Amino acid sequence: MSHKRIPKRKAAIAVGGVVALGAAAILLPSANASQDGAPDDAAAAPRTLKAGDASDLATRLAGTLGDAYAGAWYDGEDKRLVVNVVRGEGDMALKVRSAGAEVREVDNSMAELQAGAGTLKSEATIPGTSWAVDPRTNKILVTADSTVTGDKWDRLESTVESLGSGMATLKKSEGTFRTFVSGGDAIFAGGARCSLGFNVTAGDGSPAFLTAGHCAAAGDAWSDQQGGEPIATVDQALFPGDGDFALVRYDDPATEAPSEVNVGGQTVPIVQAAEATVGQQVFRMGSTTGLADGQVLGLDATVNYPEGTVTGLIQTDVCAEPGDSGGSLFTQDGLAVGLTSGGSGDCTVGGETFFQPVTTALEAVGATLGDGGGAGAGDQADGQDAGAEQDGEGGDQGVQEQSDMGSDRHSGLTRTH
């Protein structure tokens, strides 16, 4: 991809758009510490964990359990980590309990589930299909959109059946899988509109941002106004393939690029990137539909878009629409989780939505975010201290009902001089 030399301007884009369809609310971080100081006689009882802590614990247990590990998910209601252990591995189950997680014995090992996903890839890579491991059912969740009919449906159905009983679930979606690019406001290139995901610091220390890789197909130079002067240039992009992400560098190295998400009327400080956990509550911000929330449904998802296959994505039930591509997926306590890739449906009927993991994108492009060195991270410390730890009734101050903001849609892009 060629890169254009364009005039530099001091500009910054405040993450996200303004105004959601519906009445999604955002709760700023509250004190919900894990019970690390539990007495020894309570070691077997599942600990109360924040989603980020649960994700870290799941990663550690996956390494400890080896072949006995069959996935994990977060119970948001009880705030507990549930870990699947292959049936008959009693010693491993004891290790899970000792670590403070809840144990569930299952039949399908992770290796078997991954082998099943491999069969789907080789036998049923059909545009309009997707699959991801769902640890809550201990099965592969296979989804087909409305374009998968006739011989294509028969082929997909027979492939799922060939995996054996209890290995996969086949679901039909009413919508059509597509990437969420549109014309309008937010960040612009070549007549296309996308959404900024997260401001980051590139490997050489310069300010940049992440967005969806398929957005980069619209052009190298991006503006914060439709038809406006470019302020940033695509540096790296991947789509389709092993991800859907792009690193876009601000043309002015003095650009202020704060590590935060603007959710309309308030900002959420982004402190670091984190892995998603199935069952975790997440929020999405996009330039078309504003703020929406939902749950993580699956990890390492494969999506067969019309443009090609993308692997390694996060599957959720958070709605999105054209123009939301590249937008931020994050948690209430300021963890950057994903970048909007695509899906089916809209914010009226719902649907499936897929996100590029931020951690994978950062590693691939050599950038950092938030406390890890993200642009503007240091400037967020005071704001984070002021709004982060809100106990009891004080936590209500962090709630912003999007329905109170009216229906005015405008660019969430802000220039700082």
Short mmCIF file of C-alpha atoms in Angstrom, two decimals:
data_model
loop_
_atom_site.label_atom_id
_atom_site.label_comp_id
_atom_site.label_asym_id
_atom_site.label_seq_id
_atom_site.Cartn_x
_atom_site.Cartn_y
_atom_site.Cartn_z
CA MET A 1 0.00 0.00 0.00
CA SER A 2 1.51 3.33 -1.03
CA HIS A 3 1.67 6.21 1.43
CA LYS A 4 1.08 9.86 0.54
CA ARG A 5 3.00 12.79 1.97
CA ILE A 6 0.36 15.28 3.07
CA PRO A 7 0.40 18.60 5.02
CA LYS A 8 0.60 18.19 8.77
CA ARG A 9 -2.02 19.60 11.11
CA LYS A 10 -2.26 19.46 14.85
CA ALA A 11 -5.40 17.41 15.38
CA ALA A 12 -6.83 14.76 17.62
CA ILE A 13 -9.78 12.51 17.35
CA ALA A 14 -11.75 11.82 20.52
CA VAL A 15 -12.64 8.13 20.39
CA GLY A 16 -16.11 7.04 19.31
CA GLY A 17 -19.29 8.75 18.15
CA VAL A 18 -22.19 10.31 20.00
CA VAL A 19 -25.72 9.10 20.74
CA ALA A 20 -26.85 5.49 20.80
CA LEU A 21 -29.91 3.88 19.27
CA GLY A 22 -31.76 2.67 22.34
CA ALA A 23 -31.16 3.30 26.00
CA ALA A 24 -27.82 1.62 26.69
CA ALA A 25 -26.09 2.95 29.80
CA ILE A 26 -22.43 3.18 30.69
CA LEU A 27 -21.23 2.65 34.23
CA LEU A 28 -17.82 4.03 35.09
CA PRO A 29 -15.53 1.70 37.05
CA SER A 30 -16.61 0.78 40.55
CA ALA A 31 -14.80 -0.97 43.34
CA ASN A 32 -15.32 -4.70 42.88
CA ALA A 33 -12.10 -6.19 44.09
CA SER A 34 -11.45 -9.89 44.05
CA GLN A 35 -11.32 -11.62 47.39
CA ASP A 36 -7.61 -12.21 47.47
CA GLY A 37 -7.54 -12.17 51.25
CA ALA A 38 -9.91 -15.12 51.71
CA PRO A 39 -8.99 -17.49 54.57
CA ASP A 40 -7.54 -20.91 53.81
CA ASP A 41 -10.74 -22.74 54.76
CA ALA A 42 -12.55 -20.86 51.98
CA ALA A 43 -10.03 -21.76 49.30
CA ALA A 44 -12.39 -24.23 47.67
CA ALA A 45 -15.17 -21.65 47.28
CA PRO A 46 -15.21 -19.73 43.97
CA ARG A 47 -13.89 -16.20 44.40
CA THR A 48 -15.71 -13.04 43.39
CA LEU A 49 -13.76 -11.58 40.46
CA LYS A 50 -13.83 -8.64 38.14
CA ALA A 51 -13.99 -9.69 34.48
CA GLY A 52 -10.40 -8.62 33.83
CA ASP A 53 -9.12 -10.64 36.78
CA ALA A 54 -11.19 -13.62 35.63
CA SER A 55 -9.56 -13.43 32.20
CA ASP A 56 -6.09 -13.44 33.76
CA LEU A 57 -6.98 -16.41 35.97
CA ALA A 58 -8.38 -18.33 33.00
CA THR A 59 -5.13 -17.79 31.09
CA ARG A 60 -3.06 -19.07 34.01
CA LEU A 61 -5.28 -22.12 34.53
CA ALA A 62 -5.19 -22.98 30.82
CA GLY A 63 -1.41 -23.30 31.12
CA THR A 64 -1.62 -25.30 34.33
CA LEU A 65 -4.30 -27.77 33.20
CA GLY A 66 -2.88 -28.58 29.78
CA ASP A 67 -5.02 -31.08 27.85
CA ALA A 68 -7.58 -31.19 30.68
CA TYR A 69 -8.54 -27.56 30.04
CA ALA A 70 -11.65 -27.18 27.88
CA GLY A 71 -12.32 -23.45 27.99
CA ALA A 72 -13.69 -21.00 30.54
CA TRP A 73 -16.38 -18.36 30.85
CA TYR A 74 -17.33 -15.53 33.16
CA ASP A 75 -20.57 -15.62 35.14
CA GLY A 76 -21.35 -11.91 35.25
CA GLU A 77 -24.26 -12.30 37.65
CA ASP A 78 -22.28 -14.12 40.35
CA LYS A 79 -18.95 -12.61 39.22
CA ARG A 80 -17.26 -15.99 39.10
CA LEU A 81 -14.99 -17.74 36.63
CA VAL A 82 -16.27 -21.12 35.44
CA VAL A 83 -13.60 -23.46 34.07
CA ASN A 84 -14.37 -26.53 31.96
CA VAL A 85 -12.31 -29.61 32.83
CA VAL A 86 -12.45 -32.79 30.76
CA ARG A 87 -14.45 -35.42 32.61
CA GLY A 88 -12.37 -37.80 34.75
CA GLU A 89 -9.57 -35.32 35.50
CA GLY A 90 -10.22 -35.09 39.22
CA ASP A 91 -6.77 -33.82 40.17
CA MET A 92 -7.06 -30.98 37.68
CA ALA A 93 -10.52 -30.09 38.98
CA LEU A 94 -9.01 -29.74 42.44
CA LYS A 95 -6.42 -27.29 41.10
CA VAL A 96 -9.19 -25.18 39.59
CA ARG A 97 -11.08 -25.03 42.88
CA SER A 98 -7.92 -24.21 44.79
CA ALA A 99 -7.30 -21.28 42.43
CA GLY A 100 -10.74 -19.85 43.24
CA ALA A 101 -12.69 -20.81 40.11
CA GLU A 102 -15.78 -22.94 39.70
CA VAL A 103 -15.33 -26.33 37.99
CA ARG A 104 -17.60 -27.87 35.37
CA GLU A 105 -16.83 -31.32 33.98
CA VAL A 106 -17.39 -31.62 30.21
CA ASP A 107 -17.01 -34.23 27.47
CA ASN A 108 -15.34 -32.28 24.65
CA SER A 109 -11.70 -31.36 25.06
CA MET A 110 -10.30 -28.17 23.60
CA ALA A 111 -8.26 -30.21 21.13
CA GLU A 112 -11.42 -31.95 19.90
CA LEU A 113 -13.25 -28.65 19.53
CA GLN A 114 -10.34 -27.13 17.62
CA ALA A 115 -10.20 -30.18 15.37
CA GLY A 116 -13.90 -29.70 14.66
CA ALA A 117 -13.29 -26.08 13.73
CA GLY A 118 -10.53 -27.28 11.41
CA THR A 119 -12.99 -29.59 9.68
CA LEU A 120 -15.41 -26.72 9.19
CA LYS A 121 -12.62 -24.64 7.68
CA SER A 122 -11.64 -27.32 5.19
CA GLU A 123 -15.13 -28.55 4.30
CA ALA A 124 -17.49 -25.60 4.82
CA THR A 125 -15.74 -22.27 4.21
CA ILE A 126 -18.87 -20.73 2.72
CA PRO A 127 -19.50 -16.95 2.53
CA GLY A 128 -22.11 -16.06 5.13
CA THR A 129 -20.99 -18.59 7.76
CA SER A 130 -19.10 -18.36 11.03
CA TRP A 131 -18.04 -20.59 13.89
CA ALA A 132 -16.58 -20.14 17.36
CA VAL A 133 -16.08 -22.31 20.43
CA ASP A 134 -18.74 -21.64 23.08
CA PRO A 135 -17.40 -22.84 26.45
CA ARG A 136 -20.81 -22.44 28.07
CA THR A 137 -22.21 -25.25 25.93
CA ASN A 138 -18.86 -27.01 25.36
CA LYS A 139 -19.68 -27.00 21.66
CA ILE A 140 -18.80 -25.16 18.47
CA LEU A 141 -21.44 -22.53 17.66
CA VAL A 142 -21.92 -22.52 13.88
CA THR A 143 -23.97 -19.68 12.35
CA ALA A 144 -25.26 -19.26 8.80
CA ASP A 145 -26.72 -16.02 7.51
CA SER A 146 -29.70 -15.61 5.19
CA THR A 147 -27.59 -16.11 2.03
CA VAL A 148 -26.69 -19.69 2.95
CA THR A 149 -29.42 -21.71 1.23
CA GLY A 150 -29.87 -24.72 -1.04
CA ASP A 151 -26.72 -26.70 -1.72
CA LYS A 152 -24.64 -24.41 0.50
CA TRP A 153 -26.93 -25.05 3.48
CA ASP A 154 -26.91 -28.80 2.80
CA ARG A 155 -23.12 -28.80 2.67
CA LEU A 156 -22.86 -26.88 5.94
CA GLU A 157 -25.44 -29.03 7.69
CA SER A 158 -23.81 -32.28 6.61
CA THR A 159 -20.38 -31.03 7.75
CA VAL A 160 -21.75 -30.15 11.18
CA GLU A 161 -23.41 -33.57 11.44
CA SER A 162 -20.14 -35.25 10.49
CA LEU A 163 -18.50 -33.81 13.60
CA GLY A 164 -20.60 -36.13 15.73
CA SER A 165 -23.35 -35.74 18.28
CA GLY A 166 -22.73 -33.12 20.95
CA MET A 167 -19.87 -31.40 19.13
CA ALA A 168 -21.55 -28.44 17.39
CA THR A 169 -24.75 -26.41 17.23
CA LEU A 170 -26.02 -24.97 13.94
CA LYS A 171 -27.91 -21.67 14.04
CA LYS A 172 -29.60 -19.66 11.28
CA SER A 173 -29.30 -15.85 11.29
CA GLU A 174 -31.90 -13.64 9.63
CA GLY A 175 -29.35 -11.03 8.60
CA THR A 176 -26.37 -11.04 6.25
CA PHE A 177 -22.73 -11.06 7.37
CA ARG A 178 -21.00 -7.91 6.15
CA THR A 179 -18.37 -5.43 7.21
CA PHE A 180 -19.81 -2.24 8.69
CA VAL A 181 -18.53 0.48 6.35
CA SER A 182 -20.76 3.30 5.16
CA GLY A 183 -20.81 6.90 3.93
CA GLY A 184 -21.44 9.68 6.44
CA ASP A 185 -19.46 11.23 9.29
CA ALA A 186 -16.68 10.11 11.68
CA ILE A 187 -13.36 9.18 10.00
CA PHE A 188 -13.38 9.38 6.23
CA ALA A 189 -11.43 8.15 3.23
CA GLY A 190 -12.48 7.73 -0.38
CA GLY A 191 -16.16 8.37 0.38
CA ALA A 192 -16.27 5.70 3.07
CA ARG A 193 -16.97 6.24 6.76
CA CYS A 194 -15.59 4.19 9.65
CA SER A 195 -15.06 4.71 13.37
CA LEU A 196 -11.86 5.26 15.29
CA GLY A 197 -11.14 2.44 17.72
CA PHE A 198 -8.44 3.44 20.20
CA ASN A 199 -5.64 5.97 20.22
CA VAL A 200 -2.26 4.25 20.61
CA THR A 201 1.45 4.93 20.50
CA ALA A 202 3.29 3.49 17.49
CA GLY A 203 6.58 1.66 17.93
CA ASP A 204 8.60 4.81 17.23
CA GLY A 205 6.70 6.82 19.84
CA SER A 206 4.46 8.71 17.42
CA PRO A 207 0.68 9.08 17.96
CA ALA A 208 -1.63 6.80 16.00
CA PHE A 209 -4.95 5.00 16.22
CA LEU A 210 -6.39 1.56 15.53
CA THR A 211 -9.40 0.91 13.32
CA ALA A 212 -10.69 -1.97 11.19
CA GLY A 213 -8.41 -3.32 8.49
CA HIS A 214 -11.17 -3.42 5.89
CA CYS A 215 -11.59 0.35 6.33
CA ALA A 216 -8.08 0.85 4.93
CA ALA A 217 -9.31 -0.42 1.55
CA ALA A 218 -11.08 2.92 1.10
CA GLY A 219 -7.80 4.82 0.93
CA ASP A 220 -4.54 5.75 2.64
CA ALA A 221 -5.40 9.25 3.82
CA TRP A 222 -8.08 9.77 6.50
CA SER A 223 -9.85 12.92 7.60
CA ASP A 224 -12.00 13.92 10.56
CA GLN A 225 -14.52 15.64 8.27
CA GLN A 226 -16.23 14.41 5.14
CA GLY A 227 -14.25 15.87 2.25
CA GLY A 228 -11.87 17.50 4.73
CA GLU A 229 -8.10 17.77 4.73
CA PRO A 230 -6.36 14.49 5.70
CA ILE A 231 -4.96 14.26 9.23
CA ALA A 232 -3.70 10.64 9.32
CA THR A 233 -2.22 8.02 7.00
CA VAL A 234 -2.59 4.24 6.98
CA ASP A 235 0.65 2.61 8.09
CA GLN A 236 -0.29 -1.09 8.31
CA ALA A 237 -3.48 -3.00 7.57
CA LEU A 238 -4.71 -6.60 7.48
CA PHE A 239 -7.98 -7.86 5.96
CA PRO A 240 -9.03 -10.55 5.21
CA GLY A 241 -6.89 -13.27 6.79
CA ASP A 242 -5.64 -13.58 10.38
CA GLY A 243 -7.42 -10.45 11.54
CA ASP A 244 -9.17 -7.20 10.64
CA PHE A 245 -7.14 -4.24 11.90
CA ALA A 246 -5.20 -1.20 10.75
CA LEU A 247 -2.69 1.17 12.33
CA VAL A 248 -3.22 4.76 11.16
CA ARG A 249 -0.57 7.36 12.08
CA TYR A 250 -1.43 10.99 12.75
CA ASP A 251 0.45 13.18 10.28
CA ASP A 252 1.37 15.74 12.94
CA PRO A 253 3.64 14.12 15.58
CA ALA A 254 2.42 16.75 18.10
CA THR A 255 -1.15 15.46 17.90
CA GLU A 256 -2.78 14.97 21.28
CA ALA A 257 -4.30 11.49 21.27
CA PRO A 258 -5.80 10.68 24.69
CA SER A 259 -6.34 7.10 25.79
CA GLU A 260 -10.09 7.32 26.35
CA VAL A 261 -13.45 6.60 24.77
CA ASN A 262 -15.94 9.42 24.32
CA VAL A 263 -19.40 7.98 25.02
CA GLY A 264 -21.23 11.28 24.67
CA GLY A 265 -21.30 13.62 27.64
CA GLN A 266 -18.50 11.77 29.42
CA THR A 267 -15.31 9.86 28.67
CA VAL A 268 -14.12 6.47 29.85
CA PRO A 269 -10.35 6.36 30.50
CA ILE A 270 -8.74 3.38 28.78
CA VAL A 271 -6.02 1.97 30.99
CA GLN A 272 -4.82 -1.07 29.05
CA ALA A 273 -5.68 -3.71 26.48
CA ALA A 274 -7.11 -7.02 27.70
CA GLU A 275 -8.26 -10.39 26.42
CA ALA A 276 -12.00 -10.95 26.17
CA THR A 277 -13.75 -13.60 28.27
CA VAL A 278 -16.94 -15.42 27.26
CA GLY A 279 -19.83 -14.10 29.37
CA GLN A 280 -18.12 -10.75 29.95
CA GLN A 281 -20.22 -7.58 29.65
CA VAL A 282 -18.80 -5.23 27.03
CA PHE A 283 -19.67 -1.86 25.51
CA ARG A 284 -19.28 -0.78 21.89
CA MET A 285 -18.98 2.78 20.63
CA GLY A 286 -19.45 3.62 16.97
CA SER A 287 -20.07 6.68 14.83
CA THR A 288 -23.44 5.44 13.54
CA THR A 289 -25.22 3.96 16.53
CA GLY A 290 -23.25 5.40 19.41
CA LEU A 291 -23.16 3.29 22.56
CA ALA A 292 -24.46 -0.28 22.81
CA ASP A 293 -23.74 -3.11 25.20
CA GLY A 294 -23.98 -6.88 25.40
CA GLN A 295 -21.98 -10.03 26.14
CA VAL A 296 -19.07 -11.93 24.66
CA LEU A 297 -20.41 -15.18 23.15
CA GLY A 298 -17.31 -16.85 21.71
CA LEU A 299 -13.59 -16.51 21.08
CA ASP A 300 -11.28 -17.33 18.17
CA ALA A 301 -14.24 -16.97 15.81
CA THR A 302 -13.94 -17.52 12.07
CA VAL A 303 -16.16 -15.38 9.82
CA ASN A 304 -16.56 -15.95 6.10
CA TYR A 305 -17.33 -12.48 4.69
CA PRO A 306 -18.03 -11.96 0.97
CA GLU A 307 -14.56 -10.39 0.74
CA GLY A 308 -12.85 -13.37 2.35
CA THR A 309 -12.33 -15.33 5.57
CA VAL A 310 -11.18 -13.65 8.79
CA THR A 311 -10.00 -15.70 11.78
CA GLY A 312 -9.27 -15.01 15.45
CA LEU A 313 -12.25 -12.74 16.15
CA ILE A 314 -14.48 -12.19 19.20
CA GLN A 315 -18.18 -13.03 18.76
CA THR A 316 -20.77 -10.99 20.69
CA ASP A 317 -24.46 -10.11 20.73
CA VAL A 318 -23.71 -6.36 20.71
CA CYS A 319 -25.51 -4.64 17.83
CA ALA A 320 -23.76 -2.56 15.16
CA GLU A 321 -24.55 -0.95 11.81
CA PRO A 322 -22.70 0.40 8.74
CA GLY A 323 -20.27 3.13 9.78
CA ASP A 324 -19.52 1.50 13.14
CA SER A 325 -16.59 -0.47 11.66
CA GLY A 326 -13.38 0.00 13.61
CA GLY A 327 -15.19 1.34 16.66
CA SER A 328 -14.08 0.50 20.19
CA LEU A 329 -15.20 -2.49 22.27
CA PHE A 330 -14.33 -1.97 25.93
CA THR A 331 -15.33 -2.72 29.52
CA GLN A 332 -16.74 -0.48 32.22
CA ASP A 333 -13.41 -0.45 34.05
CA GLY A 334 -11.45 0.86 31.09
CA LEU A 335 -10.11 -2.25 29.36
CA ALA A 336 -9.74 -2.08 25.58
CA VAL A 337 -11.03 -5.38 24.19
CA GLY A 338 -11.85 -5.16 20.48
CA LEU A 339 -12.36 -3.28 17.20
CA THR A 340 -15.68 -3.63 15.36
CA SER A 341 -15.27 -5.86 12.30
CA GLY A 342 -18.71 -6.88 11.03
CA GLY A 343 -21.70 -9.11 11.49
CA SER A 344 -25.40 -9.33 10.72
CA GLY A 345 -28.52 -7.51 11.81
CA ASP A 346 -28.78 -3.99 13.20
CA CYS A 347 -29.60 -2.12 16.39
CA THR A 348 -33.34 -2.61 15.86
CA VAL A 349 -33.52 -6.39 15.47
CA GLY A 350 -30.10 -7.31 16.94
CA GLY A 351 -27.80 -9.92 15.47
CA GLU A 352 -24.28 -11.33 15.69
CA THR A 353 -21.26 -9.03 15.72
CA PHE A 354 -17.56 -9.82 15.44
CA PHE A 355 -14.58 -7.87 16.79
CA GLN A 356 -10.84 -7.88 16.24
CA PRO A 357 -9.03 -8.48 19.57
CA VAL A 358 -7.05 -5.37 20.49
CA THR A 359 -4.24 -7.38 22.07
CA THR A 360 -3.57 -9.21 18.81
CA ALA A 361 -3.67 -6.00 16.77
CA LEU A 362 -1.25 -4.21 19.11
CA GLU A 363 1.22 -7.08 18.96
CA ALA A 364 1.04 -7.26 15.18
CA VAL A 365 1.63 -3.54 14.56
CA GLY A 366 4.07 -3.01 17.43
CA ALA A 367 1.98 -0.36 19.20
CA THR A 368 1.05 0.23 22.85
CA LEU A 369 -2.06 1.54 24.57
CA GLY A 370 -3.07 3.06 27.91
CA ASP A 371 -0.80 2.29 30.86
CA GLY A 372 1.27 0.21 28.50
CA GLY A 373 2.47 3.42 26.84
CA GLY A 374 -0.63 4.48 24.92
CA ALA A 375 -0.71 8.08 23.70
CA GLY A 376 -2.02 10.36 26.38
CA ALA A 377 -2.14 7.65 29.02
CA GLY A 378 -0.32 9.73 31.57
CA ASP A 379 -2.79 12.58 31.13
CA GLN A 380 -5.64 10.31 32.11
CA ALA A 381 -4.45 9.52 35.61
CA ASP A 382 -6.25 12.38 37.34
CA GLY A 383 -9.51 11.75 35.53
CA GLN A 384 -9.32 8.05 36.25
CA ASP A 385 -8.79 8.63 39.96
CA ALA A 386 -11.73 10.99 40.04
CA GLY A 387 -14.18 8.71 38.31
CA ALA A 388 -12.90 5.18 38.72
CA GLU A 389 -13.42 3.98 42.27
CA GLN A 390 -17.04 4.77 43.11
CA ASP A 391 -18.47 2.67 45.91
CA GLY A 392 -22.08 2.33 46.96
CA GLU A 393 -24.39 5.16 46.00
CA GLY A 394 -21.50 7.20 44.63
CA GLY A 395 -21.29 4.78 41.72
CA ASP A 396 -24.58 6.12 40.37
CA GLN A 397 -22.74 9.25 39.30
CA GLY A 398 -21.01 7.22 36.63
CA VAL A 399 -24.23 6.25 34.88
CA GLN A 400 -25.10 8.12 31.70
CA GLU A 401 -28.35 7.14 30.05
CA GLN A 402 -27.88 7.51 26.31
CA SER A 403 -31.62 8.01 25.81
CA ASP A 404 -31.32 11.37 27.59
CA MET A 405 -28.99 12.67 24.90
CA GLY A 406 -31.70 13.05 22.27
CA SER A 407 -31.48 11.87 18.68
CA ASP A 408 -28.96 14.34 17.24
CA ARG A 409 -26.20 12.45 15.44
CA HIS A 410 -23.00 14.25 14.65
CA SER A 411 -19.34 13.55 14.37
CA GLY A 412 -17.62 12.44 17.55
CA LEU A 413 -14.35 13.85 16.18
CA THR A 414 -12.79 16.64 18.18
CA ARG A 415 -9.80 18.75 17.15
CA THR A 416 -7.48 20.04 19.86
CA HIS A 417 -5.45 23.18 19.09
#
